[in-house]
């Protein structure tokens, strides 16, 4: 069996840590980015607190209550028009990559993606996850989905930049004081950006390619660019009108407001703050505060967030959950929509969980309406109100934690969400008779119940360390609650006695205690996630586990699965025990060898189980030498496939050394017979008698090639391993001169070999002779296929638009003969006219695939020294 483990050109430092500030920044990039985002939120929170110095919370509530229902209905109408425009980003992207999907499927996917992206922030990630899950179910390949995500992100960014720059020419005087730049320079920058974009459009008028260094980009033609600019303009016009109709009449003209709104959205995007929270509001208040009452503007902003961000999310959930109803699923027109919807529901519910978490925390730091407080005072005791208020805020924090599990479709997260939502619903009534809050929680519970069948992954919920984005989400909620608390009770002078005031009318102390509880809880969770052990040791499989695994191996078709017999790998079984993954650990990589072994229907949950377990131990999950059959399951888990090479598979039912194309191989077989070579297969029970001769040949082969034993994806000459399977041998003049251990299963679907070693005295061409004779033997035994193993880096594309990974691999394949005989290996296997099947390395993006390949190489070669010494 041949593996990429033999690549000699890969060198890296073993596990020594780099020093200096640049490596430090690289290692902690995510956490530093999250911290920077929290700092930005804090700064803009302070700015908006300063801008609203004369505003009272009661005035904002009154402004909200005074908004007419006509304005609200008009805002909802323009929200729908804006989302209709947003769907054409995806339509344009699919047209750009020359793929066609039904508009209803595309519209549903795009609307749900933007409903999540607008609310949770990080559109390319959160909205991208929606697109990935939906479009993969609709038949798009991962590369195509990645191009769609890149297109819609770039199209919106460029369109927004164009509209914002045009707007800056109009409203530079309003924006300049916010960022401390002279209006003249703002206009100058806007003109330069517009000129650059115009130049790009002119250069791309025919849609030709532009090379920038090593990168090649196919620019959209003028028609595509113009269409996407129009889509962005319509989208911004619609979303701006949503806020405009909620503002007091006569505040500002619509064209000027569109300019201000576009700049505010642009600054919110540049800040990398989720949904531009705080940044957007600060720009709007600062620019419009002189034209209208600030309390009315704040009331309009609150309604805008609810109508444009929360309402589409709720509608998307209603639509998706509706598709889960059996009656709708049975309708032919709903089948494709339901396929897409089933993958989006978990992410939509996870986003709603974040919204509800924010709602529960913010409601704990805002006053209860006087009439509700009076009702509670006459029907409920004070300790119940105080306890409900405090516990509801903590449940909001708990919802943030379980939201991640909902996004990953964990069954434990589903149960936890139902329990938390039910408890929060009861507490919302006990603390403030909050009917809207209770209604939202009830809607969430119904959504969970309707989509119960989607949450079936039996991974541990509380065994996972929260990642930087989720820790940042908790930080955003705590900071937001702190700013709201200061705003609401700005006229209440702080004193230590506030903490100990327990009265129905003492709302500020109640809010202080709730915020303290949330902050302490969030800090504890963050410390637990950051300080827990990063990795744990993994033990090789026990004898009992090996016996269970071998029973599965014998009942399935993949002969390579016999490598589990080496006993050097750990084993993870599926929850039902029908399948397993064999894996090893190197540095921060948990590397699974091949696809899961067992029935395909057991793969998805087992793949997720492996990924979650690896991540809970602070490591990356890697799948090595996987087949195309499982790519959809890895893609669903958010991993990417990177081509490793091609596996040669011979159809034994058609294997006959007749005809012109087999002439060379027939000659090699005839030559072997003339040289006195004799082929036979020794059954496992008879192998002990020849084991000393095999060991002598193995040692001579290693010495002749200056090599050492490998591991993981290759077997080593271990007597316990050799004795478990038949051995094919070649004799010459009565002496064994070559051998190969044969890998088989009871299904007789496929046969293969692992170790293949020759004595230096073996006649030339003995390798060809052994392979040909073994294939004839297996064919006679009823086997249908013969696995010749993988040709590393074979089949990689060298086209200009191919991924960088493929082009780099192709270059190494063509010019790396100094390190490994890539071409020679493929040429040898081509003698047997096999069917070539791609094999992949699967990992998350960024640097992870490179690090994973290095870790796999070191794991197979026995560390850095083993790789260097062959």
CSV table of N, CA, C and O in Angstrom, one decimal, residues 67-145:
chain,number,residue,atom,x,y,z
A,67,UNK,N,-45.6,55.4,18.1
A,67,UNK,CA,-45.5,55.1,16.7
A,67,UNK,C,-46.8,54.5,16.1
A,67,UNK,O,-47.4,53.6,16.7
A,68,UNK,N,-47.2,55.1,15.0
A,68,UNK,CA,-48.5,54.7,14.4
A,68,UNK,C,-48.4,53.3,13.8
A,68,UNK,O,-47.3,52.9,13.3
A,69,UNK,N,-49.5,52.6,13.8
A,69,UNK,CA,-49.5,51.3,13.2
A,69,UNK,C,-49.3,51.3,11.6
A,69,UNK,O,-48.8,50.4,11.0
A,70,UNK,N,-49.7,52.5,11.1
A,70,UNK,CA,-49.5,52.7,9.6
A,70,UNK,C,-48.0,52.7,9.3
A,70,UNK,O,-47.5,52.0,8.4
A,71,UNK,N,-47.2,53.4,10.2
A,71,UNK,CA,-45.7,53.4,10.0
A,71,UNK,C,-45.1,52.0,10.1
A,71,UNK,O,-44.2,51.6,9.4
A,72,UNK,N,-45.6,51.2,11.1
A,72,UNK,CA,-45.1,49.9,11.4
A,72,UNK,C,-45.5,49.0,10.2
A,72,UNK,O,-44.6,48.2,9.7
A,73,UNK,N,-46.7,49.1,9.6
A,73,UNK,CA,-47.1,48.3,8.5
A,73,UNK,C,-46.2,48.6,7.3
A,73,UNK,O,-45.8,47.7,6.5
A,74,UNK,N,-46.0,49.9,7.1
A,74,UNK,CA,-45.2,50.4,5.9
A,74,UNK,C,-43.7,49.8,6.1
A,74,UNK,O,-43.1,49.4,5.1
A,75,UNK,N,-43.2,49.8,7.3
A,75,UNK,CA,-41.9,49.3,7.6
A,75,UNK,C,-41.8,47.8,7.3
A,75,UNK,O,-40.8,47.4,6.7
A,76,UNK,N,-42.8,47.1,7.6
A,76,UNK,CA,-42.8,45.7,7.3
A,76,UNK,C,-42.9,45.4,5.8
A,76,UNK,O,-42.2,44.5,5.3
A,77,UNK,N,-43.7,46.2,5.1
A,77,UNK,CA,-43.7,46.1,3.7
A,77,UNK,C,-42.3,46.3,3.0
A,77,UNK,O,-41.9,45.5,2.2
A,78,UNK,N,-41.6,47.3,3.4
A,78,UNK,CA,-40.3,47.6,2.8
A,78,UNK,C,-39.3,46.6,3.3
A,78,UNK,O,-38.3,46.4,2.6
A,79,UNK,N,-39.5,46.0,4.5
A,79,UNK,CA,-38.6,44.9,4.9
A,79,UNK,C,-38.7,43.7,3.9
A,79,UNK,O,-37.7,43.2,3.4
A,80,UNK,N,-40.0,43.4,3.5
A,80,UNK,CA,-40.2,42.4,2.5
A,80,UNK,C,-39.6,42.7,1.2
A,80,UNK,O,-38.9,41.9,0.5
A,81,UNK,N,-39.7,44.0,0.7
A,81,UNK,CA,-39.1,44.4,-0.5
A,81,UNK,C,-37.5,44.3,-0.5
A,81,UNK,O,-36.9,43.9,-1.4
A,82,UNK,N,-37.0,44.7,0.7
A,82,UNK,CA,-35.5,44.6,0.8
A,82,UNK,C,-35.0,43.2,0.7
A,82,UNK,O,-34.1,42.9,0.1
A,83,UNK,N,-35.7,42.3,1.4
A,83,UNK,CA,-35.3,40.8,1.4
A,83,UNK,C,-35.6,40.2,0.0
A,83,UNK,O,-34.8,39.3,-0.4
A,84,UNK,N,-36.6,40.7,-0.7
A,84,UNK,CA,-36.8,40.3,-2.1
A,84,UNK,C,-35.6,40.7,-2.9
A,84,UNK,O,-35.1,39.9,-3.7
A,85,UNK,N,-35.1,41.9,-2.7
A,85,UNK,CA,-33.8,42.3,-3.5
A,85,UNK,C,-32.6,41.5,-3.1
A,85,UNK,O,-31.8,41.1,-3.9
A,86,UNK,N,-32.6,41.1,-1.8
A,86,UNK,CA,-31.4,40.3,-1.3
A,86,UNK,C,-31.3,39.0,-2.0
A,86,UNK,O,-30.2,38.4,-2.2
A,87,UNK,N,-32.5,38.4,-2.3
A,87,UNK,CA,-32.4,37.1,-3.0
A,87,UNK,C,-31.7,37.1,-4.3
A,87,UNK,O,-31.2,36.1,-4.7
A,88,UNK,N,-31.6,38.3,-4.9
A,88,UNK,CA,-31.0,38.3,-6.3
A,88,UNK,C,-29.5,38.4,-6.2
A,88,UNK,O,-28.8,38.3,-7.2
A,89,UNK,N,-28.9,38.6,-5.0
A,89,UNK,CA,-27.5,38.3,-4.8
A,89,UNK,C,-27.2,36.9,-5.1
A,89,UNK,O,-26.2,36.6,-5.9
A,90,UNK,N,-27.9,36.0,-4.6
A,90,UNK,CA,-27.7,34.5,-4.8
A,90,UNK,C,-28.0,34.2,-6.3
A,90,UNK,O,-27.3,33.3,-6.9
A,91,UNK,N,-29.1,34.7,-6.8
A,91,UNK,CA,-29.4,34.5,-8.2
A,91,UNK,C,-28.2,34.9,-9.1
A,91,UNK,O,-27.8,34.1,-10.0
A,92,UNK,N,-27.7,36.1,-8.8
A,92,UNK,CA,-26.5,36.5,-9.6
A,92,UNK,C,-25.3,35.7,-9.4
A,92,UNK,O,-24.5,35.4,-10.4
A,93,UNK,N,-25.1,35.2,-8.2
A,93,UNK,CA,-23.9,34.3,-7.9
A,93,UNK,C,-24.0,33.0,-8.7
A,93,UNK,O,-23.0,32.6,-9.3
A,94,UNK,N,-25.2,32.4,-8.7
A,94,UNK,CA,-25.4,31.2,-9.4
A,94,UNK,C,-25.2,31.4,-10.9
A,94,UNK,O,-24.7,30.5,-11.6
A,95,UNK,N,-25.7,32.5,-11.4
A,95,UNK,CA,-25.5,32.8,-12.8
A,95,UNK,C,-24.0,33.0,-13.1
A,95,UNK,O,-23.6,32.6,-14.2
A,96,UNK,N,-23.3,33.6,-12.2
A,96,UNK,CA,-21.9,33.8,-12.4
A,96,UNK,C,-21.1,32.5,-12.5
A,96,UNK,O,-20.2,32.4,-13.3
A,97,UNK,N,-21.5,31.5,-11.7
A,97,UNK,CA,-20.7,30.3,-11.7
A,97,UNK,C,-21.4,29.3,-12.7
A,97,UNK,O,-21.0,28.1,-12.7
A,98,UNK,N,-22.4,29.8,-13.4
A,98,UNK,CA,-23.1,29.0,-14.4
A,98,UNK,C,-23.8,27.7,-13.9
A,98,UNK,O,-23.6,26.6,-14.4
A,99,UNK,N,-24.5,27.9,-12.8
A,99,UNK,CA,-25.3,26.9,-12.2
A,99,UNK,C,-26.7,27.4,-12.1
A,99,UNK,O,-27.0,28.5,-11.8
A,100,UNK,N,-27.7,26.5,-12.3
A,100,UNK,CA,-29.1,26.8,-12.3
A,100,UNK,C,-29.8,26.0,-11.2
A,100,UNK,O,-29.7,24.8,-11.2
A,101,UNK,N,-30.5,26.8,-10.4
A,101,UNK,CA,-31.4,26.1,-9.4
A,101,UNK,C,-32.8,26.8,-9.4
A,101,UNK,O,-32.9,28.0,-9.8
A,102,UNK,N,-33.8,26.1,-9.0
A,102,UNK,CA,-35.1,26.8,-8.9
A,102,UNK,C,-35.1,28.0,-8.1
A,102,UNK,O,-34.5,28.0,-7.0
A,103,UNK,N,-35.8,29.1,-8.6
A,103,UNK,CA,-35.8,30.3,-7.8
A,103,UNK,C,-36.3,30.2,-6.4
A,103,UNK,O,-35.8,30.8,-5.5
A,104,UNK,N,-37.4,29.4,-6.2
A,104,UNK,CA,-38.0,29.3,-4.9
A,104,UNK,C,-36.9,28.7,-3.9
A,104,UNK,O,-36.9,29.2,-2.7
A,105,UNK,N,-36.2,27.7,-4.3
A,105,UNK,CA,-35.1,27.2,-3.5
A,105,UNK,C,-34.1,28.2,-3.2
A,105,UNK,O,-33.6,28.4,-2.0
A,106,UNK,N,-33.7,29.0,-4.2
A,106,UNK,CA,-32.6,30.0,-4.0
A,106,UNK,C,-33.2,31.1,-3.1
A,106,UNK,O,-32.5,31.6,-2.2
A,107,UNK,N,-34.4,31.5,-3.3
A,107,UNK,CA,-35.0,32.6,-2.5
A,107,UNK,C,-35.1,32.2,-1.1
A,107,UNK,O,-34.8,33.0,-0.2
A,108,UNK,N,-35.5,31.0,-0.8
A,108,UNK,CA,-35.7,30.6,0.6
A,108,UNK,C,-34.3,30.5,1.2
A,108,UNK,O,-34.1,31.0,2.4
A,109,UNK,N,-33.3,30.0,0.5
A,109,UNK,CA,-31.9,29.9,1.1
A,109,UNK,C,-31.4,31.3,1.4
A,109,UNK,O,-30.9,31.6,2.5
A,110,UNK,N,-31.5,32.2,0.4
A,110,UNK,CA,-31.0,33.6,0.6
A,110,UNK,C,-31.7,34.3,1.7
A,110,UNK,O,-31.0,35.0,2.5
A,111,UNK,N,-33.0,34.2,1.7
A,111,UNK,CA,-33.8,34.9,2.8
A,111,UNK,C,-33.4,34.4,4.2
A,111,UNK,O,-33.2,35.2,5.1
A,112,UNK,N,-33.2,33.1,4.3
A,112,UNK,CA,-32.8,32.5,5.6
A,112,UNK,C,-31.4,32.9,6.0
A,112,UNK,O,-31.1,33.2,7.1
A,113,UNK,N,-30.5,32.9,5.0
A,113,UNK,CA,-29.1,33.3,5.2
A,113,UNK,C,-29.0,34.7,5.7
A,113,UNK,O,-28.3,35.0,6.6
A,114,UNK,N,-29.8,35.6,5.0
A,114,UNK,CA,-29.7,37.0,5.5
A,114,UNK,C,-30.4,37.2,6.8
A,114,UNK,O,-30.1,38.1,7.6
A,115,UNK,N,-31.5,36.5,7.0
A,115,UNK,CA,-32.2,36.6,8.3
A,115,UNK,C,-31.2,36.2,9.5
A,115,UNK,O,-31.2,36.9,10.5
A,116,UNK,N,-30.4,35.2,9.3
A,116,UNK,CA,-29.4,34.8,10.3
A,116,UNK,C,-28.3,35.8,10.3
A,116,UNK,O,-27.8,36.3,11.3
A,117,UNK,N,-27.7,36.1,9.1
A,117,UNK,CA,-26.6,37.0,9.0
A,117,UNK,C,-26.8,38.4,9.6
A,117,UNK,O,-26.0,39.0,10.3
A,118,UNK,N,-28.0,38.9,9.3
A,118,UNK,CA,-28.3,40.3,9.8
A,118,UNK,C,-28.5,40.3,11.3
A,118,UNK,O,-28.2,41.3,11.9
A,119,UNK,N,-29.0,39.2,11.8
A,119,UNK,CA,-29.2,39.2,13.3
A,119,UNK,C,-28.0,38.8,14.1
A,119,UNK,O,-27.7,39.4,15.1
A,120,UNK,N,-27.3,37.7,13.6
A,120,UNK,CA,-26.2,37.2,14.4
A,120,UNK,C,-24.9,37.9,14.0
A,120,UNK,O,-23.9,37.8,14.8
A,121,UNK,N,-24.8,38.6,12.9
A,121,UNK,CA,-23.6,39.2,12.4
A,121,UNK,C,-22.7,38.1,11.7
A,121,UNK,O,-23.1,37.0,11.6
A,122,UNK,N,-21.5,38.6,11.3
A,122,UNK,CA,-20.6,37.7,10.6
A,122,UNK,C,-21.2,37.0,9.4
A,122,UNK,O,-21.3,35.8,9.3
A,123,UNK,N,-21.8,37.8,8.5
A,123,UNK,CA,-22.6,37.3,7.4
A,123,UNK,C,-21.9,36.2,6.6
A,123,UNK,O,-22.6,35.1,6.4
A,124,UNK,N,-20.6,36.3,6.2
A,124,UNK,CA,-20.0,35.3,5.5
A,124,UNK,C,-19.9,33.9,6.2
A,124,UNK,O,-19.9,32.9,5.6
A,125,UNK,N,-19.9,34.0,7.6
A,125,UNK,CA,-19.8,32.8,8.4
A,125,UNK,C,-21.2,32.2,8.7
A,125,UNK,O,-21.6,31.1,8.4
A,126,UNK,N,-22.0,33.1,9.3
A,126,UNK,CA,-23.4,32.6,9.7
A,126,UNK,C,-24.3,32.4,8.5
A,126,UNK,O,-24.9,31.3,8.4
A,127,UNK,N,-24.4,33.4,7.7
A,127,UNK,CA,-25.1,33.2,6.4
A,127,UNK,C,-24.5,32.2,5.5
A,127,UNK,O,-25.2,31.4,4.8
A,128,UNK,N,-23.2,32.1,5.5
A,128,UNK,CA,-22.5,31.1,4.7
A,128,UNK,C,-22.8,29.7,5.1
A,128,UNK,O,-22.9,28.8,4.3
A,129,UNK,N,-22.9,29.5,6.5
A,129,UNK,CA,-23.3,28.2,6.9
A,129,UNK,C,-24.7,27.8,6.5
A,129,UNK,O,-24.9,26.6,6.1
A,130,UNK,N,-25.6,28.7,6.4
A,130,UNK,CA,-26.9,28.4,5.9
A,130,UNK,C,-26.8,28.0,4.4
A,130,UNK,O,-27.4,27.0,4.0
A,131,UNK,N,-26.1,28.8,3.7
A,131,UNK,CA,-25.9,28.5,2.2
A,131,UNK,C,-25.3,27.1,2.0
A,131,UNK,O,-25.6,26.3,1.1
A,132,UNK,N,-24.3,26.8,2.8
A,132,UNK,CA,-23.5,25.6,2.7
A,132,UNK,C,-24.5,24.4,2.9
A,132,UNK,O,-24.5,23.4,2.1
A,133,UNK,N,-25.2,24.5,4.0
A,133,UNK,CA,-26.1,23.3,4.3
A,133,UNK,C,-27.2,23.2,3.2
A,133,UNK,O,-27.6,22.1,2.9
A,134,UNK,N,-27.8,24.3,2.8
A,134,UNK,CA,-28.9,24.2,1.8
A,134,UNK,C,-28.4,23.9,0.5
A,134,UNK,O,-29.0,22.9,-0.2
A,135,UNK,N,-27.4,24.6,-0.1
A,135,UNK,CA,-27.0,24.3,-1.4
A,135,UNK,C,-26.4,22.9,-1.6
A,135,UNK,O,-26.4,22.3,-2.7
A,136,UNK,N,-25.7,22.4,-0.6
A,136,UNK,CA,-25.1,21.1,-0.7
A,136,UNK,C,-26.2,20.1,-0.8
A,136,UNK,O,-26.1,19.1,-1.5
A,137,UNK,N,-27.4,20.3,-0.1
A,137,UNK,CA,-28.5,19.4,-0.3
A,137,UNK,C,-29.1,19.5,-1.7
A,137,UNK,O,-29.8,18.6,-2.2
A,138,UNK,N,-29.0,20.7,-2.3
A,138,UNK,CA,-29.6,20.9,-3.6
A,138,UNK,C,-28.7,20.5,-4.7
A,138,UNK,O,-29.0,20.8,-5.9
A,139,UNK,N,-27.5,20.0,-4.4
A,139,UNK,CA,-26.6,19.4,-5.4
A,139,UNK,C,-25.4,20.2,-5.8
A,139,UNK,O,-24.7,19.7,-6.7
A,140,UNK,N,-25.1,21.3,-5.2
A,140,UNK,CA,-23.9,22.1,-5.5
A,140,UNK,C,-22.7,21.4,-4.8
A,140,UNK,O,-22.8,21.0,-3.7
A,141,UNK,N,-21.6,21.5,-5.5
A,141,UNK,CA,-20.3,21.0,-4.9
A,141,UNK,C,-19.8,22.0,-3.9
A,141,UNK,O,-20.1,23.2,-4.0
A,142,UNK,N,-18.9,21.6,-2.9
A,142,UNK,CA,-18.4,22.5,-2.0
A,142,UNK,C,-17.7,23.7,-2.6
A,142,UNK,O,-17.8,24.9,-2.2
A,143,UNK,N,-16.9,23.5,-3.7
A,143,UNK,CA,-16.2,24.6,-4.4
A,143,UNK,C,-17.2,25.6,-4.9
A,143,UNK,O,-17.0,26.8,-4.8
A,144,UNK,N,-18.3,25.1,-5.5
A,144,UNK,CA,-19.3,26.0,-6.1
A,144,UNK,C,-20.0,26.8,-4.9
A,144,UNK,O,-20.2,28.0,-5.1
A,145,UNK,N,-20.3,26.2,-3.8
A,145,UNK,CA,-20.9,26.9,-2.7
A,145,UNK,C,-19.9,28.0,-2.2
A,145,UNK,O,-20.3,29.1,-1.9
